[in-house]
Amino acid sequence: MENIKIGWVGLGGRGLSLLRDIVLAQNEQVTAVCDLYADRCSEGADCVEKACGVRPAEYSDYRDVVNDKNVTVVIIATSWESHVEIAVAAMNAKKAVAME
């Protein structure tokens, strides 16, 4: 896949750690972050902006990430109960999907 643009869903302790320590450490392009809690979403966006110099879109609803035309891959780091729902929505939108 060319020009991967990541939409990150789930910024709790594990999700934020994976974003910061693995994805951003590899200089991946994160174009959107999402969490139900505004403070987590803002913290994730701050991490992306600090690492990449560009602030990603911030969403509280995963459907906004799935529908964002600037996202080609959706990474799901939410609680396991919501993985299938988010993954199916992303795949129906023709997005590549990865789950923690």
Coordinates of C-alpha atoms in Angstrom, one line a residue:
M1 CA 0.0 0.0 0.0
E2 CA 1.4 3.4 -1.0
N3 CA 1.2 6.6 1.1
I4 CA -0.2 5.1 4.3
K5 CA -2.2 7.5 6.3
I6 CA -3.2 6.2 9.7
G7 CA -6.4 6.8 11.6
W8 CA -5.8 5.8 15.2
V9 CA -8.8 4.7 17.3
G10 CA -8.3 4.2 21.0
L11 CA -5.9 6.2 23.1
G12 CA -6.1 4.7 26.5
G13 CA -2.9 3.6 28.2
R14 CA -2.1 0.8 25.8
G15 CA -3.2 2.7 22.7
L16 CA -1.3 5.8 23.5
S17 CA 1.8 3.7 24.3
L18 CA 1.6 1.9 21.0
L19 CA 1.1 5.1 19.1
R20 CA 4.0 6.9 20.8
D21 CA 6.5 4.1 21.2
I22 CA 6.0 2.1 18.0
V23 CA 4.1 3.9 15.3
L24 CA 5.5 7.4 15.8
A25 CA 9.0 6.1 16.5
Q26 CA 8.9 4.6 13.0
N27 CA 7.9 8.0 11.5
E28 CA 4.6 6.8 10.3
Q29 CA 2.0 9.4 9.1
V30 CA -0.9 9.6 11.5
T31 CA -3.7 11.8 10.0
A32 CA -6.4 11.2 12.6
V33 CA -6.8 10.2 16.2
C34 CA -10.0 9.2 18.0
D35 CA -11.1 8.4 21.6
L36 CA -14.4 8.8 23.4
Y37 CA -12.5 10.9 26.0
A38 CA -11.5 14.4 24.8
D39 CA -8.4 14.6 27.0
R40 CA -7.1 11.3 25.6
C41 CA -7.7 12.4 22.1
S42 CA -6.0 15.7 22.7
E43 CA -3.0 13.9 24.3
G44 CA -2.7 11.6 21.3
A45 CA -2.9 14.6 18.9
D46 CA -0.2 16.3 20.9
C47 CA 2.1 13.3 20.6
V48 CA 1.6 13.2 16.8
E49 CA 2.2 16.9 16.5
K50 CA 5.3 16.7 18.6
A51 CA 6.7 13.8 16.6
C52 CA 5.6 14.8 13.1
G53 CA 5.1 18.6 13.2
V54 CA 1.5 18.3 11.9
R55 CA -1.6 18.0 14.1
P56 CA -3.9 15.2 13.1
A57 CA -7.7 15.5 12.9
E58 CA -9.3 14.7 16.3
Y59 CA -12.5 12.7 16.6
S60 CA -14.6 11.2 19.4
D61 CA -16.6 8.9 17.1
Y62 CA -14.7 6.1 15.2
R63 CA -17.1 6.5 12.3
D64 CA -15.6 9.9 11.6
V65 CA -12.1 8.3 11.3
V66 CA -13.6 5.6 9.0
N67 CA -15.2 8.3 6.8
D68 CA -12.1 10.6 6.7
K69 CA -10.8 10.6 3.2
N70 CA -7.3 11.4 4.6
V71 CA -7.2 8.0 6.3
T72 CA -6.1 4.8 4.4
V73 CA -5.5 2.5 7.4
V74 CA -7.4 2.3 10.6
I75 CA -5.6 1.0 13.7
I76 CA -7.8 -0.1 16.5
A77 CA -6.5 0.0 20.1
T78 CA -9.9 0.1 21.9
S79 CA -11.3 -2.4 24.4
W80 CA -11.7 -5.8 22.7
E81 CA -15.5 -5.6 22.8
S82 CA -15.6 -2.9 20.1
H83 CA -12.9 -4.3 17.8
V84 CA -15.3 -6.1 15.4
E85 CA -17.7 -3.3 15.0
I86 CA -15.0 -0.8 14.2
A87 CA -13.0 -3.2 11.9
V88 CA -16.1 -4.1 9.9
A89 CA -17.0 -0.4 9.4
A90 CA -13.5 0.4 8.3
M91 CA -13.3 -2.6 5.9
N92 CA -16.7 -1.6 4.4
A93 CA -15.2 1.8 3.8
K94 CA -12.3 0.1 1.9
K95 CA -9.7 0.9 4.6
A96 CA -7.0 -1.5 5.7
V97 CA -7.4 -2.5 9.3
A98 CA -5.0 -3.5 12.1
M99 CA -6.0 -4.3 15.7
E100 CA -4.0 -4.3 18.9

